Protein backbone atom coordinates (compact mmCIF):
# COMPACT_ATOMS: atom_id res chain seq x y z
CA UNK A 1 0.00 0.00 0.00
CA UNK A 2 1.61 3.24 -1.13
CA UNK A 3 -0.95 5.61 0.42
CA UNK A 4 -0.78 7.64 3.59
CA UNK A 5 -0.92 5.47 6.69
CA UNK A 6 -1.79 6.43 10.25
CA UNK A 7 -1.45 4.56 13.52
CA UNK A 8 -3.23 3.78 15.66
CA UNK A 9 -6.59 3.86 13.93
CA UNK A 10 -8.44 4.18 17.21
CA UNK A 11 -7.37 5.39 20.63
CA UNK A 12 -9.35 5.53 23.84
CA UNK A 13 -7.69 7.29 26.74
CA UNK A 14 -8.55 8.82 30.05
CA UNK A 15 -8.53 12.53 30.62
CA UNK A 16 -5.09 13.73 31.63
CA UNK A 17 -3.16 11.04 29.79
CA UNK A 18 -0.74 11.71 26.93
CA UNK A 19 -1.27 10.23 23.50
CA UNK A 20 0.89 10.08 20.39
CA UNK A 21 -0.19 9.46 16.82
CA UNK A 22 1.97 8.56 13.85
CA UNK A 23 1.61 9.40 10.19
CA UNK A 24 3.59 7.89 7.34
CA UNK A 25 3.14 9.98 4.19
CA UNK A 26 3.27 8.90 0.59
CA UNK A 27 6.87 8.24 -0.28
CA UNK A 28 8.72 11.34 -1.50
CA UNK A 29 5.91 13.72 -0.59
CA UNK A 30 7.72 16.61 1.03
CA UNK A 31 4.67 18.25 2.59
CA UNK A 32 2.78 16.73 5.48
CA UNK A 33 -0.34 18.20 7.10
CA UNK A 34 -2.30 17.48 10.25
CA UNK A 35 -6.01 18.26 10.53
CA UNK A 36 -8.64 17.64 13.17
CA UNK A 37 -12.25 16.83 12.41
CA UNK A 38 -15.17 16.76 14.82
CA UNK A 39 -18.60 15.35 14.09
CA UNK A 40 -20.56 17.33 11.53
CA UNK A 41 -17.69 19.66 10.69
CA UNK A 42 -15.07 19.80 8.00
CA UNK A 43 -11.44 19.12 8.85
CA UNK A 44 -9.59 22.00 10.53
CA UNK A 45 -5.95 22.68 9.81
CA UNK A 46 -3.56 22.14 12.71
CA UNK A 47 -0.03 22.29 11.33
CA UNK A 48 2.16 21.42 8.39
CA UNK A 49 5.70 20.45 7.56
CA UNK A 50 7.79 20.92 4.51
CA UNK A 51 10.45 18.26 4.80
CA UNK A 52 11.49 18.39 8.47
CA UNK A 53 10.59 22.06 9.01
CA UNK A 54 7.33 22.91 10.75
CA UNK A 55 6.26 25.98 8.81
CA UNK A 56 2.86 26.85 10.22
CA UNK A 57 0.79 26.10 13.30
CA UNK A 58 -2.86 26.94 13.77
CA UNK A 59 -4.10 28.85 16.80
CA UNK A 60 -6.09 25.67 17.45
CA UNK A 61 -2.82 24.00 18.36
CA UNK A 62 -2.52 24.76 22.06
CA UNK A 63 0.65 24.26 24.08
CA UNK A 64 -0.51 20.73 24.86
CA UNK A 65 -0.07 19.75 21.23
CA UNK A 66 3.29 19.13 19.62
CA UNK A 67 4.19 17.72 16.24
CA UNK A 68 7.46 16.56 14.80
CA UNK A 69 8.83 15.28 11.54
CA UNK A 70 12.41 14.60 12.51
CA UNK A 71 13.82 13.18 9.29
CA UNK A 72 11.36 14.61 6.83
CA UNK A 73 9.57 11.30 6.51
CA UNK A 74 7.03 10.15 9.13
CA UNK A 75 5.47 12.58 11.59
CA UNK A 76 4.13 12.30 15.13
CA UNK A 77 1.46 14.35 16.83
CA UNK A 78 1.46 14.28 20.62
CA UNK A 79 -1.30 15.57 22.86
CA UNK A 80 -0.36 16.03 26.50
CA UNK A 81 -2.84 16.06 29.37
CA UNK A 82 -5.75 15.17 27.12
CA UNK A 83 -9.14 16.78 27.65
CA UNK A 84 -12.56 15.57 26.59
CA UNK A 85 -12.64 18.36 24.01
CA UNK A 86 -9.70 16.71 22.25
CA UNK A 87 -11.97 13.85 21.15
CA UNK A 88 -11.98 13.98 17.37
CA UNK A 89 -10.65 12.36 14.21
CA UNK A 90 -7.04 13.35 13.60
CA UNK A 91 -6.22 13.31 9.91
CA UNK A 92 -2.86 13.37 8.22
CA UNK A 93 -2.38 14.32 4.58
CA UNK A 94 0.64 14.57 2.34
CA UNK A 95 1.45 16.20 -0.95
CA UNK A 96 4.27 17.01 -3.25
CA UNK A 97 5.07 20.71 -3.43
CA UNK A 98 2.12 22.58 -4.91
CA UNK A 99 0.15 19.41 -5.54
CA UNK A 100 -3.07 18.00 -4.16
CA UNK A 101 -3.25 16.47 -0.72
CA UNK A 102 -4.07 12.85 -0.07
CA UNK A 103 -5.45 11.85 3.29
CA UNK A 104 -4.68 8.90 5.49
CA UNK A 105 -7.42 6.87 7.18
CA UNK A 106 -7.27 8.98 10.33
CA UNK A 107 -6.91 8.25 14.03
CA UNK A 108 -10.10 8.45 16.02
CA UNK A 109 -9.45 9.66 19.57
CA UNK A 110 -11.92 9.30 22.40
CA UNK A 111 -11.04 10.92 25.71
CA UNK A 112 -13.08 9.61 28.62
CA UNK B 1 -18.36 34.98 8.10
CA UNK B 2 -16.82 31.57 7.58
CA UNK B 3 -14.05 31.36 5.03
CA UNK B 4 -15.74 28.50 3.18
CA UNK B 5 -19.46 27.91 3.39
CA UNK B 6 -21.60 25.01 2.32
CA UNK B 7 -25.19 24.11 2.96
CA UNK B 8 -25.05 21.17 5.34
CA UNK B 9 -28.11 19.55 3.75
CA UNK B 10 -29.09 16.83 3.53
CA UNK B 11 -29.57 17.14 -0.21
CA UNK B 12 -31.80 14.34 -1.42
CA UNK B 13 -31.99 13.35 -5.10
CA UNK B 14 -33.46 10.32 -6.85
CA UNK B 15 -31.19 7.80 -8.50
CA UNK B 16 -30.21 8.91 -11.99
CA UNK B 17 -30.76 12.61 -11.31
CA UNK B 18 -28.18 15.41 -11.30
CA UNK B 19 -26.95 16.45 -7.85
CA UNK B 20 -25.74 20.02 -7.54
CA UNK B 21 -23.50 20.94 -4.61
CA UNK B 22 -22.48 24.52 -3.96
CA UNK B 23 -19.75 26.26 -2.03
CA UNK B 24 -18.85 29.91 -1.49
CA UNK B 25 -15.61 31.33 -0.18
CA UNK B 26 -14.65 34.69 1.26
CA UNK B 27 -10.97 35.16 0.35
CA UNK B 28 -10.66 36.65 -3.15
CA UNK B 29 -7.07 35.51 -3.21
CA UNK B 30 -8.04 31.85 -2.96
CA UNK B 31 -6.04 29.94 -5.49
CA UNK B 32 -7.08 26.32 -5.70
CA UNK B 33 -10.38 24.59 -5.13
CA UNK B 34 -11.04 20.99 -4.23
CA UNK B 35 -13.93 18.64 -3.76
CA UNK B 36 -13.51 15.71 -1.41
CA UNK B 37 -15.99 12.94 -0.73
CA UNK B 38 -16.24 11.49 2.76
CA UNK B 39 -18.18 8.39 3.67
CA UNK B 40 -19.34 8.07 7.25
CA UNK B 41 -16.44 7.11 9.52
CA UNK B 42 -13.88 7.36 6.72
CA UNK B 43 -11.33 9.97 5.70
CA UNK B 44 -11.79 12.47 2.84
CA UNK B 45 -11.16 11.18 -0.67
CA UNK B 46 -10.22 13.60 -3.44
CA UNK B 47 -12.74 13.79 -6.27
CA UNK B 48 -11.68 16.83 -8.25
CA UNK B 49 -9.67 20.01 -8.17
CA UNK B 50 -10.03 23.15 -10.24
CA UNK B 51 -7.80 26.18 -10.53
CA UNK B 52 -9.27 28.27 -13.37
CA UNK B 53 -12.64 29.81 -14.05
CA UNK B 54 -15.01 27.61 -15.98
CA UNK B 55 -15.91 23.96 -15.99
CA UNK B 56 -13.82 20.86 -15.52
CA UNK B 57 -15.29 17.45 -16.24
CA UNK B 58 -14.17 14.04 -15.05
CA UNK B 59 -16.55 11.21 -15.78
CA UNK B 60 -19.86 11.87 -14.05
CA UNK B 61 -18.42 14.81 -12.11
CA UNK B 62 -18.16 18.43 -13.23
CA UNK B 63 -16.57 21.15 -11.13
CA UNK B 64 -17.49 24.75 -11.89
CA UNK B 65 -15.54 27.77 -10.67
CA UNK B 66 -16.58 31.42 -10.78
CA UNK B 67 -13.95 33.56 -9.11
CA UNK B 68 -15.84 36.82 -9.68
CA UNK B 69 -18.78 35.49 -7.69
CA UNK B 70 -16.55 33.47 -5.36
CA UNK B 71 -18.32 30.20 -5.72
CA UNK B 72 -17.45 26.72 -6.77
CA UNK B 73 -19.88 23.93 -7.46
CA UNK B 74 -19.87 20.21 -8.10
CA UNK B 75 -22.37 18.50 -10.38
CA UNK B 76 -22.84 14.75 -10.21
CA UNK B 77 -24.66 13.33 -13.20
CA UNK B 78 -26.57 10.05 -13.14
CA UNK B 79 -26.39 9.96 -9.33
CA UNK B 80 -26.04 6.52 -7.79
CA UNK B 81 -26.85 5.34 -4.25
CA UNK B 82 -23.09 4.80 -3.82
CA UNK B 83 -22.66 8.58 -4.24
CA UNK B 84 -24.43 9.07 -0.90
CA UNK B 85 -21.80 10.71 1.28
CA UNK B 86 -20.67 14.07 2.63
CA UNK B 87 -19.02 16.30 0.06
CA UNK B 88 -16.41 18.69 1.36
CA UNK B 89 -15.38 21.84 -0.46
CA UNK B 90 -11.86 23.06 0.30
CA UNK B 91 -9.78 26.00 -0.83
CA UNK B 92 -6.19 27.07 -0.50
CA UNK B 93 -5.72 30.71 0.42
CA UNK B 94 -3.31 33.21 -1.05
CA UNK B 95 0.25 32.36 -0.15
CA UNK B 96 1.85 29.04 -0.81
CA UNK B 97 1.38 26.96 2.31
CA UNK B 98 -1.03 24.63 0.59
CA UNK B 99 -3.14 24.27 3.72
CA UNK B 100 -6.76 23.49 2.98
CA UNK B 101 -9.65 25.45 4.43
CA UNK B 102 -12.74 23.25 4.44
CA UNK B 103 -16.41 23.97 4.50
CA UNK B 104 -18.57 21.94 6.86
CA UNK B 105 -19.67 19.64 4.08
CA UNK B 106 -22.95 18.85 2.36
CA UNK B 107 -24.59 15.49 2.97
CA UNK B 108 -25.94 13.95 -0.23
CA UNK B 109 -28.55 11.19 -0.17
CA UNK B 110 -29.30 9.40 -3.43
CA UNK B 111 -32.53 7.43 -3.14
CA UNK B 112 -33.04 4.29 -5.27
PDB file of C-alpha atoms in Angstrom:
ATOM      1  CA  UNK A   1       0.000   0.000   0.000  1.00  0.00           C
ATOM      2  CA  UNK A   2       1.612   3.244  -1.127  1.00  0.00           C
ATOM      3  CA  UNK A   3      -0.953   5.609   0.418  1.00  0.00           C
ATOM      4  CA  UNK A   4      -0.778   7.641   3.595  1.00  0.00           C
ATOM      5  CA  UNK A   5      -0.917   5.468   6.692  1.00  0.00           C
ATOM      6  CA  UNK A   6      -1.788   6.427  10.251  1.00  0.00           C
ATOM      7  CA  UNK A   7      -1.451   4.562  13.515  1.00  0.00           C
ATOM      8  CA  UNK A   8      -3.230   3.785  15.662  1.00  0.00           C
ATOM      9  CA  UNK A   9      -6.594   3.860  13.925  1.00  0.00           C
ATOM     10  CA  UNK A  10      -8.441   4.183  17.214  1.00  0.00           C
ATOM     11  CA  UNK A  11      -7.368   5.389  20.628  1.00  0.00           C
ATOM     12  CA  UNK A  12      -9.345   5.525  23.844  1.00  0.00           C
ATOM     13  CA  UNK A  13      -7.691   7.288  26.736  1.00  0.00           C
ATOM     14  CA  UNK A  14      -8.549   8.815  30.052  1.00  0.00           C
ATOM     15  CA  UNK A  15      -8.526  12.533  30.621  1.00  0.00           C
ATOM     16  CA  UNK A  16      -5.091  13.733  31.628  1.00  0.00           C
ATOM     17  CA  UNK A  17      -3.161  11.044  29.787  1.00  0.00           C
ATOM     18  CA  UNK A  18      -0.741  11.713  26.932  1.00  0.00           C
ATOM     19  CA  UNK A  19      -1.266  10.227  23.497  1.00  0.00           C
ATOM     20  CA  UNK A  20       0.894  10.079  20.392  1.00  0.00           C
ATOM     21  CA  UNK A  21      -0.187   9.457  16.824  1.00  0.00           C
ATOM     22  CA  UNK A  22       1.973   8.559  13.855  1.00  0.00           C
ATOM     23  CA  UNK A  23       1.612   9.399  10.195  1.00  0.00           C
ATOM     24  CA  UNK A  24       3.591   7.893   7.339  1.00  0.00           C
ATOM     25  CA  UNK A  25       3.135   9.977   4.190  1.00  0.00           C
ATOM     26  CA  UNK A  26       3.267   8.896   0.594  1.00  0.00           C
ATOM     27  CA  UNK A  27       6.866   8.239  -0.279  1.00  0.00           C
ATOM     28  CA  UNK A  28       8.715  11.335  -1.497  1.00  0.00           C
ATOM     29  CA  UNK A  29       5.908  13.724  -0.590  1.00  0.00           C
ATOM     30  CA  UNK A  30       7.723  16.607   1.034  1.00  0.00           C
ATOM     31  CA  UNK A  31       4.665  18.251   2.594  1.00  0.00           C
ATOM     32  CA  UNK A  32       2.777  16.728   5.480  1.00  0.00           C
ATOM     33  CA  UNK A  33      -0.338  18.201   7.103  1.00  0.00           C
ATOM     34  CA  UNK A  34      -2.301  17.484  10.252  1.00  0.00           C
ATOM     35  CA  UNK A  35      -6.013  18.259  10.526  1.00  0.00           C
ATOM     36  CA  UNK A  36      -8.638  17.637  13.169  1.00  0.00           C
ATOM     37  CA  UNK A  37     -12.249  16.834  12.413  1.00  0.00           C
ATOM     38  CA  UNK A  38     -15.171  16.759  14.821  1.00  0.00           C
ATOM     39  CA  UNK A  39     -18.600  15.346  14.089  1.00  0.00           C
ATOM     40  CA  UNK A  40     -20.560  17.328  11.531  1.00  0.00           C
ATOM     41  CA  UNK A  41     -17.687  19.656  10.695  1.00  0.00           C
ATOM     42  CA  UNK A  42     -15.074  19.801   7.995  1.00  0.00           C
ATOM     43  CA  UNK A  43     -11.441  19.125   8.850  1.00  0.00           C
ATOM     44  CA  UNK A  44      -9.594  21.997  10.526  1.00  0.00           C
ATOM     45  CA  UNK A  45      -5.950  22.682   9.813  1.00  0.00           C
ATOM     46  CA  UNK A  46      -3.560  22.143  12.708  1.00  0.00           C
ATOM     47  CA  UNK A  47      -0.033  22.293  11.335  1.00  0.00           C
ATOM     48  CA  UNK A  48       2.156  21.422   8.391  1.00  0.00           C
ATOM     49  CA  UNK A  49       5.703  20.448   7.562  1.00  0.00           C
ATOM     50  CA  UNK A  50       7.794  20.917   4.510  1.00  0.00           C
ATOM     51  CA  UNK A  51      10.447  18.258   4.798  1.00  0.00           C
ATOM     52  CA  UNK A  52      11.491  18.388   8.475  1.00  0.00           C
ATOM     53  CA  UNK A  53      10.588  22.056   9.014  1.00  0.00           C
ATOM     54  CA  UNK A  54       7.326  22.908  10.752  1.00  0.00           C
ATOM     55  CA  UNK A  55       6.259  25.983   8.810  1.00  0.00           C
ATOM     56  CA  UNK A  56       2.859  26.850  10.220  1.00  0.00           C
ATOM     57  CA  UNK A  57       0.785  26.099  13.303  1.00  0.00           C
ATOM     58  CA  UNK A  58      -2.863  26.944  13.770  1.00  0.00           C
ATOM     59  CA  UNK A  59      -4.104  28.847  16.803  1.00  0.00           C
ATOM     60  CA  UNK A  60      -6.091  25.670  17.447  1.00  0.00           C
ATOM     61  CA  UNK A  61      -2.819  23.999  18.363  1.00  0.00           C
ATOM     62  CA  UNK A  62      -2.518  24.757  22.056  1.00  0.00           C
ATOM     63  CA  UNK A  63       0.649  24.257  24.080  1.00  0.00           C
ATOM     64  CA  UNK A  64      -0.515  20.734  24.863  1.00  0.00           C
ATOM     65  CA  UNK A  65      -0.066  19.755  21.234  1.00  0.00           C
ATOM     66  CA  UNK A  66       3.290  19.131  19.621  1.00  0.00           C
ATOM     67  CA  UNK A  67       4.186  17.720  16.239  1.00  0.00           C
ATOM     68  CA  UNK A  68       7.457  16.559  14.799  1.00  0.00           C
ATOM     69  CA  UNK A  69       8.827  15.278  11.544  1.00  0.00           C
ATOM     70  CA  UNK A  70      12.411  14.602  12.511  1.00  0.00           C
ATOM     71  CA  UNK A  71      13.823  13.180   9.285  1.00  0.00           C
ATOM     72  CA  UNK A  72      11.357  14.615   6.831  1.00  0.00           C
ATOM     73  CA  UNK A  73       9.569  11.299   6.513  1.00  0.00           C
ATOM     74  CA  UNK A  74       7.031  10.152   9.129  1.00  0.00           C
ATOM     75  CA  UNK A  75       5.469  12.576  11.592  1.00  0.00           C
ATOM     76  CA  UNK A  76       4.132  12.303  15.127  1.00  0.00           C
ATOM     77  CA  UNK A  77       1.457  14.354  16.830  1.00  0.00           C
ATOM     78  CA  UNK A  78       1.459  14.281  20.616  1.00  0.00           C
ATOM     79  CA  UNK A  79      -1.296  15.571  22.860  1.00  0.00           C
ATOM     80  CA  UNK A  80      -0.357  16.035  26.501  1.00  0.00           C
ATOM     81  CA  UNK A  81      -2.837  16.063  29.375  1.00  0.00           C
ATOM     82  CA  UNK A  82      -5.749  15.170  27.124  1.00  0.00           C
ATOM     83  CA  UNK A  83      -9.137  16.783  27.652  1.00  0.00           C
ATOM     84  CA  UNK A  84     -12.555  15.573  26.591  1.00  0.00           C
ATOM     85  CA  UNK A  85     -12.641  18.356  24.013  1.00  0.00           C
ATOM     86  CA  UNK A  86      -9.701  16.705  22.248  1.00  0.00           C
ATOM     87  CA  UNK A  87     -11.971  13.853  21.153  1.00  0.00           C
ATOM     88  CA  UNK A  88     -11.975  13.983  17.374  1.00  0.00           C
ATOM     89  CA  UNK A  89     -10.647  12.357  14.213  1.00  0.00           C
ATOM     90  CA  UNK A  90      -7.042  13.348  13.600  1.00  0.00           C
ATOM     91  CA  UNK A  91      -6.222  13.309   9.914  1.00  0.00           C
ATOM     92  CA  UNK A  92      -2.862  13.372   8.218  1.00  0.00           C
ATOM     93  CA  UNK A  93      -2.384  14.319   4.578  1.00  0.00           C
ATOM     94  CA  UNK A  94       0.638  14.567   2.341  1.00  0.00           C
ATOM     95  CA  UNK A  95       1.450  16.204  -0.946  1.00  0.00           C
ATOM     96  CA  UNK A  96       4.275  17.005  -3.249  1.00  0.00           C
ATOM     97  CA  UNK A  97       5.071  20.712  -3.425  1.00  0.00           C
ATOM     98  CA  UNK A  98       2.119  22.584  -4.905  1.00  0.00           C
ATOM     99  CA  UNK A  99       0.149  19.412  -5.537  1.00  0.00           C
ATOM    100  CA  UNK A 100      -3.072  17.999  -4.159  1.00  0.00           C
ATOM    101  CA  UNK A 101      -3.255  16.473  -0.717  1.00  0.00           C
ATOM    102  CA  UNK A 102      -4.071  12.853  -0.066  1.00  0.00           C
ATOM    103  CA  UNK A 103      -5.448  11.855   3.292  1.00  0.00           C
ATOM    104  CA  UNK A 104      -4.676   8.897   5.488  1.00  0.00           C
ATOM    105  CA  UNK A 105      -7.425   6.869   7.183  1.00  0.00           C
ATOM    106  CA  UNK A 106      -7.275   8.984  10.331  1.00  0.00           C
ATOM    107  CA  UNK A 107      -6.906   8.253  14.027  1.00  0.00           C
ATOM    108  CA  UNK A 108     -10.102   8.448  16.021  1.00  0.00           C
ATOM    109  CA  UNK A 109      -9.450   9.656  19.567  1.00  0.00           C
ATOM    110  CA  UNK A 110     -11.923   9.301  22.404  1.00  0.00           C
ATOM    111  CA  UNK A 111     -11.043  10.923  25.715  1.00  0.00           C
ATOM    112  CA  UNK A 112     -13.083   9.611  28.624  1.00  0.00           C
TER     113      UNK A 112
ATOM    114  CA  UNK B   1     -18.363  34.978   8.100  1.00  0.00           C
ATOM    115  CA  UNK B   2     -16.819  31.566   7.585  1.00  0.00           C
ATOM    116  CA  UNK B   3     -14.055  31.360   5.034  1.00  0.00           C
ATOM    117  CA  UNK B   4     -15.736  28.497   3.180  1.00  0.00           C
ATOM    118  CA  UNK B   5     -19.462  27.915   3.388  1.00  0.00           C
ATOM    119  CA  UNK B   6     -21.601  25.009   2.320  1.00  0.00           C
ATOM    120  CA  UNK B   7     -25.192  24.108   2.957  1.00  0.00           C
ATOM    121  CA  UNK B   8     -25.052  21.169   5.338  1.00  0.00           C
ATOM    122  CA  UNK B   9     -28.112  19.546   3.751  1.00  0.00           C
ATOM    123  CA  UNK B  10     -29.093  16.829   3.527  1.00  0.00           C
ATOM    124  CA  UNK B  11     -29.574  17.137  -0.214  1.00  0.00           C
ATOM    125  CA  UNK B  12     -31.796  14.337  -1.418  1.00  0.00           C
ATOM    126  CA  UNK B  13     -31.991  13.346  -5.097  1.00  0.00           C
ATOM    127  CA  UNK B  14     -33.462  10.319  -6.852  1.00  0.00           C
ATOM    128  CA  UNK B  15     -31.188   7.800  -8.496  1.00  0.00           C
ATOM    129  CA  UNK B  16     -30.212   8.910 -11.994  1.00  0.00           C
ATOM    130  CA  UNK B  17     -30.756  12.606 -11.312  1.00  0.00           C
ATOM    131  CA  UNK B  18     -28.184  15.409 -11.296  1.00  0.00           C
ATOM    132  CA  UNK B  19     -26.952  16.447  -7.855  1.00  0.00           C
ATOM    133  CA  UNK B  20     -25.738  20.019  -7.544  1.00  0.00           C
ATOM    134  CA  UNK B  21     -23.503  20.944  -4.612  1.00  0.00           C
ATOM    135  CA  UNK B  22     -22.475  24.519  -3.961  1.00  0.00           C
ATOM    136  CA  UNK B  23     -19.751  26.265  -2.029  1.00  0.00           C
ATOM    137  CA  UNK B  24     -18.852  29.910  -1.488  1.00  0.00           C
ATOM    138  CA  UNK B  25     -15.611  31.332  -0.184  1.00  0.00           C
ATOM    139  CA  UNK B  26     -14.648  34.691   1.257  1.00  0.00           C
ATOM    140  CA  UNK B  27     -10.967  35.161   0.348  1.00  0.00           C
ATOM    141  CA  UNK B  28     -10.661  36.652  -3.147  1.00  0.00           C
ATOM    142  CA  UNK B  29      -7.069  35.512  -3.214  1.00  0.00           C
ATOM    143  CA  UNK B  30      -8.041  31.854  -2.959  1.00  0.00           C
ATOM    144  CA  UNK B  31      -6.045  29.941  -5.491  1.00  0.00           C
ATOM    145  CA  UNK B  32      -7.078  26.320  -5.702  1.00  0.00           C
ATOM    146  CA  UNK B  33     -10.377  24.589  -5.132  1.00  0.00           C
ATOM    147  CA  UNK B  34     -11.036  20.994  -4.232  1.00  0.00           C
ATOM    148  CA  UNK B  35     -13.931  18.641  -3.762  1.00  0.00           C
ATOM    149  CA  UNK B  36     -13.507  15.711  -1.405  1.00  0.00           C
ATOM    150  CA  UNK B  37     -15.987  12.937  -0.729  1.00  0.00           C
ATOM    151  CA  UNK B  38     -16.242  11.491   2.763  1.00  0.00           C
ATOM    152  CA  UNK B  39     -18.176   8.385   3.671  1.00  0.00           C
ATOM    153  CA  UNK B  40     -19.336   8.065   7.254  1.00  0.00           C
ATOM    154  CA  UNK B  41     -16.436   7.113   9.523  1.00  0.00           C
ATOM    155  CA  UNK B  42     -13.881   7.361   6.717  1.00  0.00           C
ATOM    156  CA  UNK B  43     -11.331   9.969   5.700  1.00  0.00           C
ATOM    157  CA  UNK B  44     -11.794  12.469   2.842  1.00  0.00           C
ATOM    158  CA  UNK B  45     -11.159  11.181  -0.666  1.00  0.00           C
ATOM    159  CA  UNK B  46     -10.217  13.605  -3.440  1.00  0.00           C
ATOM    160  CA  UNK B  47     -12.739  13.792  -6.266  1.00  0.00           C
ATOM    161  CA  UNK B  48     -11.684  16.830  -8.254  1.00  0.00           C
ATOM    162  CA  UNK B  49      -9.671  20.008  -8.172  1.00  0.00           C
ATOM    163  CA  UNK B  50     -10.025  23.150 -10.241  1.00  0.00           C
ATOM    164  CA  UNK B  51      -7.802  26.184 -10.534  1.00  0.00           C
ATOM    165  CA  UNK B  52      -9.265  28.270 -13.367  1.00  0.00           C
ATOM    166  CA  UNK B  53     -12.635  29.812 -14.052  1.00  0.00           C
ATOM    167  CA  UNK B  54     -15.009  27.614 -15.980  1.00  0.00           C
ATOM    168  CA  UNK B  55     -15.911  23.965 -15.987  1.00  0.00           C
ATOM    169  CA  UNK B  56     -13.822  20.857 -15.517  1.00  0.00           C
ATOM    170  CA  UNK B  57     -15.285  17.454 -16.238  1.00  0.00           C
ATOM    171  CA  UNK B  58     -14.175  14.042 -15.045  1.00  0.00           C
ATOM    172  CA  UNK B  59     -16.553  11.212 -15.777  1.00  0.00           C
ATOM    173  CA  UNK B  60     -19.864  11.873 -14.049  1.00  0.00           C
ATOM    174  CA  UNK B  61     -18.416  14.810 -12.110  1.00  0.00           C
ATOM    175  CA  UNK B  62     -18.158  18.427 -13.228  1.00  0.00           C
ATOM    176  CA  UNK B  63     -16.568  21.151 -11.129  1.00  0.00           C
ATOM    177  CA  UNK B  64     -17.485  24.748 -11.892  1.00  0.00           C
ATOM    178  CA  UNK B  65     -15.536  27.766 -10.672  1.00  0.00           C
ATOM    179  CA  UNK B  66     -16.583  31.416 -10.784  1.00  0.00           C
ATOM    180  CA  UNK B  67     -13.948  33.559  -9.115  1.00  0.00           C
ATOM    181  CA  UNK B  68     -15.839  36.819  -9.676  1.00  0.00           C
ATOM    182  CA  UNK B  69     -18.780  35.486  -7.690  1.00  0.00           C
ATOM    183  CA  UNK B  70     -16.551  33.472  -5.360  1.00  0.00           C
ATOM    184  CA  UNK B  71     -18.324  30.196  -5.722  1.00  0.00           C
ATOM    185  CA  UNK B  72     -17.450  26.718  -6.774  1.00  0.00           C
ATOM    186  CA  UNK B  73     -19.881  23.925  -7.465  1.00  0.00           C
ATOM    187  CA  UNK B  74     -19.873  20.212  -8.101  1.00  0.00           C
ATOM    188  CA  UNK B  75     -22.367  18.499 -10.378  1.00  0.00           C
ATOM    189  CA  UNK B  76     -22.844  14.754 -10.208  1.00  0.00           C
ATOM    190  CA  UNK B  77     -24.656  13.329 -13.199  1.00  0.00           C
ATOM    191  CA  UNK B  78     -26.574  10.047 -13.137  1.00  0.00           C
ATOM    192  CA  UNK B  79     -26.388   9.964  -9.334  1.00  0.00           C
ATOM    193  CA  UNK B  80     -26.043   6.521  -7.786  1.00  0.00           C
ATOM    194  CA  UNK B  81     -26.846   5.343  -4.254  1.00  0.00           C
ATOM    195  CA  UNK B  82     -23.095   4.801  -3.817  1.00  0.00           C
ATOM    196  CA  UNK B  83     -22.664   8.580  -4.236  1.00  0.00           C
ATOM    197  CA  UNK B  84     -24.430   9.071  -0.899  1.00  0.00           C
ATOM    198  CA  UNK B  85     -21.795  10.707   1.281  1.00  0.00           C
ATOM    199  CA  UNK B  86     -20.674  14.072   2.627  1.00  0.00           C
ATOM    200  CA  UNK B  87     -19.024  16.304   0.058  1.00  0.00           C
ATOM    201  CA  UNK B  88     -16.405  18.690   1.361  1.00  0.00           C
ATOM    202  CA  UNK B  89     -15.384  21.835  -0.457  1.00  0.00           C
ATOM    203  CA  UNK B  90     -11.857  23.056   0.299  1.00  0.00           C
ATOM    204  CA  UNK B  91      -9.775  25.999  -0.834  1.00  0.00           C
ATOM    205  CA  UNK B  92      -6.189  27.070  -0.502  1.00  0.00           C
ATOM    206  CA  UNK B  93      -5.722  30.707   0.421  1.00  0.00           C
ATOM    207  CA  UNK B  94      -3.309  33.207  -1.054  1.00  0.00           C
ATOM    208  CA  UNK B  95       0.251  32.356  -0.147  1.00  0.00           C
ATOM    209  CA  UNK B  96       1.852  29.036  -0.815  1.00  0.00           C
ATOM    210  CA  UNK B  97       1.381  26.963   2.310  1.00  0.00           C
ATOM    211  CA  UNK B  98      -1.026  24.629   0.589  1.00  0.00           C
ATOM    212  CA  UNK B  99      -3.139  24.271   3.715  1.00  0.00           C
ATOM    213  CA  UNK B 100      -6.756  23.491   2.984  1.00  0.00           C
ATOM    214  CA  UNK B 101      -9.650  25.449   4.428  1.00  0.00           C
ATOM    215  CA  UNK B 102     -12.737  23.255   4.442  1.00  0.00           C
ATOM    216  CA  UNK B 103     -16.410  23.970   4.497  1.00  0.00           C
ATOM    217  CA  UNK B 104     -18.571  21.942   6.861  1.00  0.00           C
ATOM    218  CA  UNK B 105     -19.671  19.639   4.076  1.00  0.00           C
ATOM    219  CA  UNK B 106     -22.953  18.849   2.357  1.00  0.00           C
ATOM    220  CA  UNK B 107     -24.587  15.490   2.966  1.00  0.00           C
ATOM    221  CA  UNK B 108     -25.937  13.950  -0.226  1.00  0.00           C
ATOM    222  CA  UNK B 109     -28.554  11.192  -0.173  1.00  0.00           C
ATOM    223  CA  UNK B 110     -29.297   9.398  -3.427  1.00  0.00           C
ATOM    224  CA  UNK B 111     -32.526   7.428  -3.141  1.00  0.00           C
ATOM    225  CA  UNK B 112     -33.038   4.292  -5.269  1.00  0.00           C
TER     226      UNK B 112
END
